C-alpha cells in the first residue's frame, strides 16, 4: 500500500526522499511524487509508473532541507499524475501525503464549497480542510489537528507547511526517525535506516510536530513523551545485496531466520504458554499467507499438545463474534502487524474481553501495540510482496509454542534446528525446482494436495504460485478430491502431492487414473509419482521444510512466465486498507 517518507534536516532532501521511496517500493505502488521546499518555493514532481524509470534531477539548494514523498497504490481515482500525491490546498502553501482511505471524503468535500480541486482523490480533501481551518484563524498545528479529527477511516497523514512537518495517524503505520539535527517520517523503518537507527513508532491517535525539535501530542493536543527505540535491523538486511530479487534473498535467509525464531526469549515464551493454558478457547487468525500459518497452528496444537483450537480468516472473524468472550485467546499471526482486516479482528476480540497474543515479524507495529503479548519471530525485514522467511519463522514459533504448552520446549527447539538444516539442503536444490518450473510454465492450472499439516502447506504453496507467477493454483485437502476437485483433472493436469502416507498416495492414484501428471514432494518415492522430489520427514516440523520447494517453484515459475517475483500483480505488501 502507499508509502510515505518525509525529511527535515541538513542533507539533500531530494536524495533522502528518493532513497526512502525506493526503499518503500516493495509495498506496491503505481505512481509516486515528491514535494521539496526550496527557500520559499515548493518544487513538486509527480509521475506514474516506477521511480527508477523516471526519477528527475531534483534541485539542490542551500539551507534547511525539507520535503515529503509518497508512493501511491490507487484506491480513489485512476493512476494519473494529477491523482498522485503530494496534494495541495488552493494556495499551494499546504502540501501533504496520505496513506489510508478517508471514508467520509465525499461528505467533507461537500462542506468545502469554493475550493478548487485538481484530483479525484480522497486525500486532496485533507489539504483543503486544513486550508479552511487556517482561513478561520487557527494556527497551523490546530488547523491540522482539527482537520485530522474530521477524517473517518484508518489514515496516516504527513503535511508540510512553512518550515514544519506535521504528522498524525489513526490506523495506517507511521514511524519517526531521529537523527543528529535531522528528522524523518516514514511508513516503514527501511526508508530511513541508512541514516539513523533511532525510531519512535506513532500510536493511533497521536500527532507529531517536527520543527527545530520533535514534539509528540495526542489528538486532544496534550503533549506526550517521545518513546525512542533502537532498530536492530542493519541497513544491509533491507537491501538485495548479491541477489537478483528480494524474494530469492529472503528464501535463502530462512535457515538463519528459523534458528532465530527457535531462540525466543524464555520469558516471552513462558508468558505465551500461560495465556494458552489459561484460555478456555483458542482462535488462531491471520490473512492470506498468515491465515495458512494460523490454520497450521491448529494442527500443531492438536498433535503436539493434544489441545483443541480453531482457525479463522482475519476478515471473517467478526462473523464468529458470539463465540468470543473473556475466556478466549486470539493468536493473531502477521508479518507486518499493519493488516487492516487483522487489526479489525483484534479490535473485535478485545471489545469482547478476549486476550490477544501476536505472532509477528515487525517490532513496534500496530499489532504489537494492540496485543496483550507478542512473540516476535525475528525473521528480519521482508520486502518481497510474497512472504517466505516470515512465514516459515511464524511456523517455527508456533511449533515451539505448541511444544512449550506440552511442557517439551527443548524438543521443539531441537526440531527447529533440524528444520533449519533441512531447509538449507532444500534451498541448495533450487535448480531442480527451476527445471520443474520450466516444464510447468505454460500449464493452465496446478493442483496441490495434502492431508493433515500438509493441507495448510498445500494452500500456502498455491498462494505463492498464484501471486508470484499468476498461474492458477489451488491447494486441496486430499480427502476432498472425490467430493469435487476430481472433476477438474484431465490428461496432463499437474498435481503436486505432499507426503507419502497411504491415504495421500491413494488420492494421487485417483488423479493418475484420470491422466494427471503426479509430482511427489515426499520422504519416500512411490511408483505413482511421475516426478519425485525428496523432502525429509521431520515429524511435526516437516511442514516448514515441505513449503520451501513450493516457494522455490513459485519463484522460478514467476521468472519463467516473465513476471517480477518481487512485485505481485495488483498486490501490495502491507494491506493497510479493508
Ligand atoms: C502472501 C502474503 C499475504 C500476507 C497478507 C497478510 O505472500 O504475504 O497474503 O500474508 O496480506 O499480511 P501480514 O502477514 O503482514 O498480516
Coordinates of C-alpha atoms and ligand atoms in Angstrom, one line a residue:
X1 CA 0.0 0.0 0.0
X2 CA 1.0 3.7 -0.1
X3 CA 4.4 4.6 1.3
X4 CA 5.4 7.9 2.9
X5 CA 8.8 9.5 3.6
X6 CA 9.4 13.0 4.8
X7 CA 12.6 14.7 5.9
X8 CA 13.7 17.9 7.7
X9 CA 17.5 18.4 8.2
X10 CA 20.7 19.2 6.6
X11 CA 21.2 16.6 3.9
X12 CA 19.9 16.9 0.4
X13 CA 16.2 16.3 0.9
X14 CA 15.7 15.2 -2.7
X15 CA 18.3 12.4 -2.3
X16 CA 16.9 11.3 1.1
X17 CA 13.3 11.2 -0.3
X18 CA 14.2 9.3 -3.5
X19 CA 16.2 6.8 -1.5
X20 CA 13.3 6.5 1.0
X21 CA 10.8 6.0 -1.8
X22 CA 12.9 3.3 -3.4
X23 CA 13.1 1.5 0.0
X24 CA 9.3 1.6 0.1
X25 CA 8.8 0.3 -3.4
X26 CA 8.2 -3.2 -2.1
X27 CA 4.9 -2.1 -0.6
X28 CA 3.5 -1.9 -4.1
X29 CA 2.6 1.3 -6.0
X30 CA 1.5 2.6 -9.3
X31 CA 2.6 6.3 -9.1
X32 CA 4.8 8.5 -6.9
X33 CA 5.6 12.1 -6.1
X34 CA 7.8 14.4 -4.1
X35 CA 7.4 17.9 -2.7
X36 CA 10.6 19.9 -1.8
X37 CA 10.8 23.2 0.0
X38 CA 13.3 25.3 -1.9
X39 CA 13.7 28.5 0.0
X40 CA 10.2 30.0 -0.3
X41 CA 9.4 27.9 -3.4
X42 CA 7.8 24.5 -3.4
X43 CA 9.0 22.1 -6.1
X44 CA 6.6 19.3 -6.8
X45 CA 7.3 16.3 -9.0
X46 CA 4.6 13.6 -9.7
X47 CA 4.9 10.7 -12.0
X48 CA 3.1 7.5 -12.9
X49 CA 5.0 4.2 -13.1
X50 CA 8.2 3.1 -11.5
X51 CA 10.6 5.5 -9.8
X52 CA 13.8 4.3 -11.4
X53 CA 12.4 4.8 -14.9
X54 CA 11.6 8.4 -14.4
X55 CA 13.4 9.9 -11.4
X56 CA 14.1 13.5 -12.3
X57 CA 17.1 15.6 -11.2
X58 CA 15.9 17.4 -8.1
X59 CA 17.3 20.8 -7.4
X60 CA 19.8 21.0 -4.6
X61 CA 19.6 24.2 -2.6
X62 CA 21.4 25.7 0.4
X63 CA 20.0 26.0 3.9
X64 CA 17.3 23.9 5.6
X65 CA 16.3 20.9 3.6
X66 CA 12.6 19.9 3.8
X67 CA 10.3 17.7 1.8
X68 CA 8.0 14.8 1.6
X69 CA 7.4 11.9 -0.8
X70 CA 4.8 9.3 -1.5
X71 CA 4.3 6.0 -3.4
X72 CA 0.6 5.6 -4.3
X73 CA -1.4 2.4 -4.7
X74 CA -4.5 3.8 -6.3
X75 CA -7.8 3.4 -4.4
X76 CA -9.8 6.6 -5.2
X77 CA -9.2 7.9 -8.7
X78 CA -7.2 6.4 -11.6
X79 CA -3.4 6.1 -11.9
X80 CA -2.7 9.6 -13.2
X81 CA -0.2 12.3 -12.3
X82 CA -2.9 14.6 -11.0
X83 CA -4.1 11.9 -8.6
X84 CA -0.6 11.1 -7.4
X85 CA 0.5 12.6 -4.1
X86 CA 1.6 15.1 -2.8
X87 CA -1.7 17.2 -2.9
X88 CA -2.0 20.8 -2.2
X89 CA -4.6 23.3 -1.0
X90 CA -5.8 26.2 -3.3
X91 CA -3.0 28.5 -2.1
X92 CA -0.3 25.9 -2.6
X93 CA 1.2 26.6 0.9
X94 CA -0.1 23.3 2.4
X95 CA 1.2 20.1 0.8
X96 CA 0.6 16.6 2.1
X97 CA 0.8 12.9 1.5
X98 CA -1.6 10.3 2.9
X99 CA -1.9 6.6 3.5
X100 CA -5.4 5.1 4.1
X101 CA -8.9 5.9 3.0
X102 CA -10.9 8.9 4.1
X103 CA -14.2 7.1 4.3
X104 CA -16.3 10.3 4.6
X105 CA -14.4 12.3 2.0
X106 CA -17.5 13.0 -0.2
X107 CA -19.4 14.5 2.8
X108 CA -16.3 16.5 3.7
X109 CA -15.9 17.7 0.1
X110 CA -19.5 19.0 0.1
X111 CA -18.6 21.3 3.0
X112 CA -15.7 22.7 1.0
X113 CA -17.6 24.9 -1.4
X114 CA -15.5 27.3 -3.3
X115 CA -12.3 25.3 -3.1
X116 CA -10.6 24.2 -6.3
X117 CA -10.0 20.5 -6.5
X118 CA -7.5 19.2 -9.0
X119 CA -7.7 15.4 -8.4
X120 CA -10.3 12.7 -7.9
X121 CA -8.7 11.5 -4.6
X122 CA -10.0 11.4 -1.1
X123 CA -6.6 12.8 0.0
X124 CA -6.9 16.2 -1.5
X125 CA -9.9 16.9 0.7
X126 CA -7.5 16.9 3.7
X127 CA -5.4 19.8 2.3
X128 CA -8.5 21.9 1.7
X129 CA -9.8 21.1 5.2
X130 CA -6.6 22.4 6.7
X131 CA -6.8 25.5 4.4
X132 CA -10.3 26.1 5.7
X133 CA -9.2 25.9 9.3
X134 CA -6.3 28.2 8.6
X135 CA -8.6 30.7 6.9
X136 CA -10.7 30.7 10.1
X137 CA -7.7 31.9 12.0
X138 CA -6.4 28.6 13.5
X139 CA -2.7 28.3 13.9
X140 CA -1.2 25.5 11.7
X141 CA -1.0 22.8 14.5
X142 CA -4.6 23.4 15.5
X143 CA -5.7 23.5 11.9
X144 CA -4.0 20.2 11.2
X145 CA -5.3 18.6 14.4
X146 CA -8.8 19.7 13.8
X147 CA -8.8 18.6 10.1
X148 CA -7.4 15.2 11.0
X149 CA -10.1 14.7 13.7
X150 CA -12.8 15.1 11.0
X151 CA -11.4 12.2 8.9
X152 CA -13.1 8.8 9.2
X153 CA -11.3 5.5 8.5
X154 CA -7.8 4.4 9.0
X155 CA -5.4 7.2 8.0
X156 CA -1.9 8.5 8.3
X157 CA -1.0 12.0 7.0
X158 CA 2.2 14.0 6.8
X159 CA 1.9 17.7 6.0
X160 CA 4.5 20.3 5.1
X161 CA 3.8 24.0 5.6
X162 CA 6.3 26.8 6.3
X163 CA 9.3 25.1 7.9
X164 CA 7.4 22.4 9.8
X165 CA 6.3 18.8 9.1
X166 CA 3.1 17.6 10.9
X167 CA 2.2 14.0 11.2
X168 CA -0.9 12.2 12.5
X169 CA -2.2 8.7 12.4
X170 CA -5.3 6.8 13.2
X171 CA -4.6 3.4 11.7
X172 CA -2.0 3.3 8.9
X173 CA 1.6 2.9 10.1
X174 CA 3.9 5.8 10.7
X175 CA 7.3 6.0 12.3
X176 CA 9.6 8.9 13.1
X177 CA 13.4 8.6 12.7
X178 CA 15.5 10.8 14.9
X179 CA 19.0 11.8 13.8
X180 CA 21.5 14.4 14.8
X181 CA 19.8 17.7 13.9
X182 CA 17.6 15.9 11.4
X183 CA 14.3 14.0 11.5
X184 CA 12.5 11.6 9.2
X185 CA 8.9 10.4 8.9
X186 CA 8.1 7.1 7.1
X187 CA 5.6 4.4 6.7
X188 CA 8.3 1.9 7.4
X189 CA 11.8 1.9 9.0
X190 CA 13.9 0.8 5.9
X191 CA 13.0 4.2 4.4
X192 CA 15.4 5.9 6.8
X193 CA 17.5 3.1 8.3
X194 CA 20.6 4.2 6.2
X195 CA 20.7 7.4 8.2
X196 CA 19.5 6.5 11.7
X197 CA 18.5 3.6 13.9
X198 CA 16.6 5.7 16.4
X199 CA 12.9 5.4 15.9
X200 CA 9.6 6.5 17.5
X201 CA 6.6 4.4 16.4
X202 CA 3.5 6.6 16.4
X203 CA 0.4 5.0 18.0
X204 CA -3.1 5.6 16.7
X205 CA -4.4 9.0 17.9
X206 CA -1.0 10.5 18.1
X207 CA 0.4 13.5 16.2
X208 CA 3.9 14.9 15.9
X209 CA 5.2 18.3 15.0
X210 CA 8.7 18.4 13.5
X211 CA 10.4 21.7 13.6
X212 CA 13.7 22.5 15.2
X213 CA 12.8 19.8 17.6
X214 CA 10.3 16.9 17.6
X215 CA 7.2 17.0 19.8
X216 CA 4.5 14.4 20.3
X217 CA 0.9 15.1 21.2
X218 CA -2.4 13.2 21.4
X219 CA -5.2 14.3 19.2
X220 CA -6.6 16.5 22.0
X221 CA -3.4 18.5 21.8
X222 CA -1.9 17.2 25.1
X223 CA 1.9 16.7 25.0
X224 CA 3.2 13.2 25.3
X225 CA 6.8 11.9 25.9
X226 CA 8.7 10.5 22.9
X227 CA 9.3 6.8 23.4
X228 CA 12.5 6.1 21.5
X229 CA 13.5 2.6 20.3
X230 CA 16.7 1.4 18.7
X231 CA 16.2 -0.6 15.5
X232 CA 18.3 -3.7 15.5
X233 CA 18.0 -4.4 11.7
X234 CA 21.1 -3.4 9.7
X235 CA 20.6 -1.3 6.5
X236 CA 22.2 -4.2 4.6
X237 CA 19.4 -6.6 5.7
X238 CA 17.0 -4.4 3.9
X239 CA 19.0 -4.4 0.6
X240 CA 19.0 -7.1 -2.1
X241 CA 22.8 -7.5 -2.0
X242 CA 24.1 -10.1 -4.5
X243 CA 20.6 -11.5 -5.2
X244 CA 18.6 -10.5 -8.3
X245 CA 15.4 -10.4 -6.2
X246 CA 14.3 -9.8 -2.6
X247 CA 12.2 -13.0 -2.8
X248 CA 15.2 -15.2 -3.6
X249 CA 17.3 -13.4 -0.9
X250 CA 14.6 -13.9 1.7
X251 CA 14.1 -17.5 0.8
X252 CA 17.8 -18.1 1.2
X253 CA 17.8 -16.4 4.6
X254 CA 15.4 -19.0 6.0
X255 CA 17.9 -21.3 7.7
X256 CA 19.2 -18.4 9.9
X257 CA 15.7 -16.9 10.4
X258 CA 14.5 -20.3 11.7
X259 CA 17.3 -20.5 14.2
X260 CA 16.5 -17.0 15.5
X261 CA 12.8 -17.9 15.7
X262 CA 13.7 -21.0 17.7
X263 CA 15.7 -18.8 20.1
X264 CA 12.7 -16.9 21.5
X265 CA 13.5 -15.3 24.9
X266 CA 12.4 -17.8 27.6
X267 CA 10.3 -15.3 29.5
X268 CA 8.3 -14.3 26.3
X269 CA 7.6 -18.0 25.6
X270 CA 6.6 -18.6 29.2
X271 CA 4.1 -15.7 29.2
X272 CA 2.6 -17.0 25.9
X273 CA 2.3 -20.5 27.4
X274 CA 0.5 -19.1 30.4
X275 CA -2.0 -17.3 28.1
X276 CA -2.7 -20.5 26.1
X277 CA -3.2 -22.6 29.3
X278 CA -5.5 -20.1 30.9
X279 CA -7.8 -19.8 27.9
X280 CA -10.9 -22.0 27.5
X281 CA -11.0 -21.4 23.7
X282 CA -8.2 -20.6 21.3
X283 CA -8.7 -19.0 17.9
X284 CA -5.8 -18.5 15.5
X285 CA -6.3 -15.8 12.9
X286 CA -4.4 -14.2 10.0
X287 CA -4.9 -13.1 6.4
X288 CA -3.6 -14.6 3.2
X289 CA -0.4 -16.4 3.9
X290 CA -0.6 -15.7 7.6
X291 CA -4.0 -17.4 7.6
X292 CA -2.4 -20.6 6.4
X293 CA 0.1 -20.4 9.2
X294 CA -2.8 -19.8 11.6
X295 CA -4.5 -22.8 10.2
X296 CA -1.3 -24.9 10.6
X297 CA -1.2 -23.9 14.3
X298 CA -4.4 -25.8 15.0
X299 CA -2.8 -29.0 13.7
X300 CA 0.3 -28.3 15.7
X301 CA -1.6 -27.7 19.0
X302 CA -3.7 -30.8 18.3
X303 CA -0.9 -33.2 17.5
X304 CA 1.8 -31.8 19.8
X305 CA -0.2 -30.6 22.8
X306 CA -3.4 -32.6 22.3
X307 CA -5.2 -29.3 22.6
X308 CA -8.2 -28.2 20.6
X309 CA -8.1 -24.8 18.8
X310 CA -9.9 -23.1 16.0
X311 CA -8.8 -21.2 12.9
X312 CA -10.5 -18.2 11.2
X313 CA -9.5 -15.9 8.4
X314 CA -9.0 -12.4 9.8
X315 CA -11.7 -10.8 7.7
X316 CA -14.2 -13.5 8.6
X317 CA -13.5 -13.4 12.4
X318 CA -16.1 -10.7 13.2
X319 CA -18.8 -13.1 11.9
X320 CA -17.9 -15.5 14.7
X321 CA -18.3 -12.9 17.4
X322 CA -20.8 -14.8 19.6
X323 CA -18.2 -17.5 20.3
X324 CA -15.7 -14.9 21.7
X325 CA -15.6 -13.8 25.3
X326 CA -13.2 -13.1 28.2
X327 CA -12.1 -16.8 28.2
X328 CA -11.0 -16.7 24.6
X329 CA -7.4 -16.3 23.5
X330 CA -6.9 -15.0 19.9
X331 CA -3.5 -15.8 18.4
X332 CA -3.0 -13.2 15.6
X333 CA -0.4 -14.1 13.0
X334 CA 1.1 -11.4 10.9
X335 CA 4.3 -10.3 9.1
X336 CA 3.7 -6.6 9.0
X337 CA 1.4 -6.1 12.0
X338 CA -0.4 -3.5 9.9
X339 CA -3.0 -5.6 8.1
X340 CA -6.3 -3.7 8.4
X341 CA -8.5 -6.8 8.3
X342 CA -6.5 -8.4 11.1
X343 CA -6.4 -5.3 13.3
X344 CA -10.1 -5.0 13.0
X345 CA -10.5 -8.7 14.1
X346 CA -8.2 -8.0 17.0
X347 CA -10.3 -4.9 18.0
X348 CA -13.4 -7.1 17.9
X349 CA -11.8 -9.7 20.1
X350 CA -10.7 -7.1 22.6
X351 CA -14.1 -5.5 22.7
X352 CA -15.5 -8.8 23.8
X353 CA -12.8 -9.2 26.5
X354 CA -10.6 -11.8 24.8
X355 CA -6.9 -11.8 25.2
X356 CA -4.6 -11.3 22.2
X357 CA -1.3 -13.0 21.5
X358 CA 0.6 -11.7 18.4
X359 CA 3.0 -13.9 16.4
X360 CA 4.6 -11.1 14.5
X361 CA 7.7 -10.1 12.5
X362 CA 7.7 -6.3 12.6
X363 CA 8.5 -4.9 16.0
X364 CA 6.7 -1.7 17.0
X365 CA 3.8 -2.3 14.5
X366 CA 0.2 -1.6 15.3
X367 CA -0.5 -5.3 16.1
X368 CA 2.3 -5.3 18.7
X369 CA 0.7 -2.3 20.4
X370 CA -2.8 -3.8 20.4
X371 CA -1.8 -7.3 21.5
X372 CA -1.6 -8.2 25.2
X373 CA 1.6 -10.1 24.5
X374 CA 3.8 -10.6 21.4
X375 CA 6.1 -13.4 20.2
X376 CA 8.5 -11.7 17.7
X377 CA 9.5 -14.2 15.0
X378 CA 12.6 -12.2 14.2
X379 CA 12.9 -13.0 10.5
X380 CA 14.4 -9.6 9.7
X381 CA 13.0 -7.1 7.1
X382 CA 10.9 -8.8 4.5
X383 CA 10.4 -6.8 1.3
X384 CA 9.2 -9.1 -1.4
X385 CA 5.4 -8.9 -1.6
X386 CA 5.2 -12.7 -1.3
X387 CA 6.1 -13.7 2.2
X388 CA 8.6 -16.5 2.7
X389 CA 11.0 -16.2 5.6
X390 CA 8.5 -14.6 7.9
X391 CA 6.1 -17.4 7.1
X392 CA 8.5 -20.2 8.0
X393 CA 9.6 -18.3 11.1
X394 CA 6.0 -17.9 12.2
X395 CA 5.5 -21.7 11.7
X396 CA 8.6 -22.3 13.8
X397 CA 7.4 -20.1 16.6
X398 CA 4.1 -21.8 16.7
X399 CA 5.7 -25.2 16.7
X400 CA 7.8 -24.1 19.6
X401 CA 4.8 -22.7 21.4
X402 CA 2.8 -26.0 21.0
X403 CA 5.8 -27.9 22.4
X404 CA 6.2 -25.5 25.3
X405 CA 2.4 -25.8 26.1
X406 CA 3.0 -29.6 26.2
X407 CA 6.0 -29.0 28.5
X408 CA 8.5 -30.0 25.9
X409 CA 10.1 -26.7 24.7
X410 CA 13.5 -28.2 24.3
X411 CA 12.2 -30.9 21.9
X412 CA 10.6 -28.1 19.9
X413 CA 13.8 -26.2 19.7
X414 CA 15.8 -29.2 18.6
X415 CA 13.2 -29.8 15.8
X416 CA 13.5 -26.3 14.6
X417 CA 17.3 -26.7 14.4
X418 CA 16.8 -29.9 12.3
X419 CA 14.3 -28.0 10.1
X420 CA 16.9 -25.2 9.6
X421 CA 19.5 -27.7 8.4
X422 CA 16.9 -29.5 6.1
X423 CA 15.7 -26.1 4.7
X424 CA 19.3 -25.2 3.8
X425 CA 19.6 -28.5 2.0
X426 CA 16.3 -27.9 0.1
X427 CA 17.5 -24.4 -0.9
X428 CA 20.6 -25.9 -2.4
X429 CA 18.3 -27.8 -4.8
X430 CA 16.8 -24.7 -6.3
X431 CA 17.9 -25.9 -9.8
X432 CA 15.5 -28.9 -9.5
X433 CA 12.6 -26.6 -8.9
X434 CA 13.7 -24.3 -11.8
X435 CA 13.6 -27.3 -14.1
X436 CA 10.2 -28.2 -12.9
X437 CA 9.0 -24.6 -13.4
X438 CA 10.3 -24.7 -17.0
X439 CA 8.1 -27.9 -17.5
X440 CA 5.0 -26.4 -15.9
X441 CA 5.2 -22.7 -17.1
X442 CA 2.6 -23.0 -19.8
X443 CA 0.0 -25.1 -17.9
X444 CA -3.4 -23.5 -17.1
X445 CA -3.7 -24.9 -13.6
X446 CA -1.7 -26.6 -10.9
X447 CA -3.3 -28.5 -8.0
X448 CA -1.5 -29.3 -4.8
X449 CA -2.9 -31.9 -2.4
X450 CA -2.0 -32.6 1.2
X451 CA -3.5 -34.1 4.3
X452 CA -3.1 -33.0 8.0
X453 CA -0.4 -30.5 8.4
X454 CA 0.4 -30.7 4.7
X455 CA -3.1 -29.3 3.9
X456 CA -2.3 -25.7 5.0
X457 CA 1.1 -26.1 3.3
X458 CA -0.7 -27.1 0.1
X459 CA -2.8 -24.0 0.4
X460 CA 0.2 -21.8 1.1
X461 CA 2.1 -23.3 -1.8
X462 CA -0.8 -22.5 -4.1
X463 CA -0.9 -18.9 -2.8
X464 CA 2.8 -18.4 -3.6
X465 CA 2.3 -19.8 -7.1
X466 CA -0.7 -17.6 -7.8
X467 CA 0.7 -14.3 -6.6
X468 CA 4.2 -14.7 -8.0
X469 CA 3.5 -16.4 -11.3
X470 CA -0.2 -15.6 -11.9
X471 CA -0.7 -19.2 -12.9
X472 CA -3.9 -20.6 -11.3
X473 CA -3.0 -22.9 -8.5
X474 CA -5.2 -24.5 -5.8
X475 CA -4.4 -26.3 -2.6
X476 CA -6.8 -29.0 -1.7
X477 CA -7.2 -31.4 1.2
X478 CA -6.6 -34.9 -0.3
X479 CA -9.8 -36.2 1.1
X480 CA -11.8 -33.6 -0.7
X481 CA -10.8 -34.6 -4.1
X482 CA -13.6 -37.0 -4.7
X483 CA -16.1 -34.6 -3.3
X484 CA -15.5 -32.0 -6.1
X485 CA -12.0 -31.4 -7.4
X486 CA -11.5 -34.7 -9.4
X487 CA -13.9 -33.1 -11.9
X488 CA -11.1 -30.7 -12.9
X489 CA -8.5 -33.4 -13.6
X490 CA -7.8 -34.3 -17.3
X491 CA -4.9 -35.8 -19.2
X492 CA -1.7 -33.9 -18.2
X493 CA -3.1 -31.9 -15.3
X494 CA -0.2 -31.2 -13.0
X495 CA -0.8 -32.3 -9.4
X496 CA 1.7 -31.9 -6.6
X497 CA 1.3 -34.4 -3.9
X498 CA 2.7 -33.6 -0.5
X499 CA 3.8 -36.6 1.6
X500 CA 3.9 -40.4 1.0
X501 CA 1.3 -41.7 3.5
X502 CA -1.1 -44.4 2.4
X503 CA -4.1 -42.0 2.2
X504 CA -2.5 -39.3 0.2
X505 CA -1.0 -41.9 -2.2
X506 CA -4.5 -43.2 -2.7
X507 CA -5.6 -39.7 -3.7
X508 CA -2.6 -39.5 -6.0
X509 CA -3.7 -42.7 -7.6
X510 CA -7.2 -41.3 -8.2
X511 CA -5.7 -38.4 -10.1
X512 CA -3.3 -40.6 -12.0
X513 CA -6.1 -42.9 -13.1
X514 CA -7.6 -39.8 -14.8
X515 CA -4.4 -38.9 -16.6
X516 CA -3.0 -36.4 -14.1
X517 CA 0.8 -35.6 -14.1
X518 CA 1.9 -36.5 -10.5
X519 CA 4.7 -34.7 -8.8
X520 CA 5.6 -36.1 -5.4
X521 CA 7.2 -34.0 -2.7
X522 CA 7.8 -36.6 0.0
X523 CA 10.3 -38.6 2.0
X524 CA 9.8 -41.7 0.0
X525 CA 9.5 -42.5 -3.7
X526 CA 6.3 -44.0 -4.9
X527 CA 5.5 -45.6 -8.3
X528 CA 2.5 -43.3 -8.6
X529 CA 4.8 -40.3 -8.9
X530 CA 5.8 -39.2 -12.4
X531 CA 8.4 -36.9 -10.8
X532 CA 9.8 -37.2 -7.3
X533 CA 11.4 -34.5 -5.2
X534 CA 12.7 -35.9 -1.9
X535 CA 11.8 -33.9 1.2
X536 CA 12.9 -35.3 4.5
X537 CA 10.5 -36.4 7.2
X538 CA 10.9 -34.2 10.3
X539 CA 7.7 -35.2 12.1
X540 CA 5.7 -32.0 13.1
X541 CA 8.5 -29.8 11.6
X542 CA 8.0 -31.3 8.2
X543 CA 5.5 -28.6 7.2
X544 CA 8.3 -26.0 7.4
X545 CA 10.6 -28.0 5.1
X546 CA 7.8 -29.1 2.7
X547 CA 6.9 -25.5 2.0
X548 CA 10.4 -24.5 0.8
X549 CA 10.4 -26.3 -2.6
X550 CA 6.9 -24.8 -3.3
X551 CA 8.3 -21.3 -2.6
X552 CA 11.2 -22.0 -5.0
X553 CA 8.8 -23.4 -7.6
X554 CA 6.7 -20.2 -7.3
X555 CA 9.8 -18.0 -7.7
X556 CA 11.1 -19.9 -10.8
X557 CA 7.6 -20.1 -12.3
X558 CA 7.3 -16.3 -11.9
X559 CA 10.6 -15.8 -13.7
X560 CA 9.8 -18.4 -16.4
X561 CA 6.5 -16.5 -17.1
X562 CA 8.2 -13.1 -17.4
X563 CA 7.0 -11.7 -14.0
X564 CA 9.0 -9.8 -11.5
X565 CA 8.8 -12.0 -8.4
X566 CA 9.1 -9.1 -6.0
X567 CA 6.1 -7.2 -7.2
X568 CA 3.0 -9.4 -7.5
X569 CA 0.3 -8.1 -9.9
X570 CA -2.3 -5.9 -8.2
X571 CA -1.0 -6.8 -4.7
X572 CA 0.7 -4.8 -2.0
X573 CA 3.0 -5.9 0.8
X574 CA 1.3 -4.3 3.7
X575 CA -2.5 -4.2 3.3
X576 CA -3.5 -1.3 5.4
X577 CA -7.0 -0.8 4.0
X578 CA -10.0 -3.0 4.3
Ligands
LIG1 C1 1.3 -13.5 0.5 C2 1.3 -12.5 1.6 C3 -0.1 -12.0 2.0 C4 0.0 -11.7 3.5 C5 -1.3 -11.0 4.0 C6 -1.2 -10.7 5.5 O1 2.6 -14.0 0.2 O2 2.3 -12.1 2.0 O3 -1.1 -12.9 1.8 O4 0.3 -12.8 4.2 O5 -1.5 -9.8 3.3 O6 -0.1 -9.8 5.7 P1 0.6 -9.7 7.1 O7 1.2 -11.1 7.4 O8 1.5 -8.6 7.0 O9 -0.5 -9.5 8.1

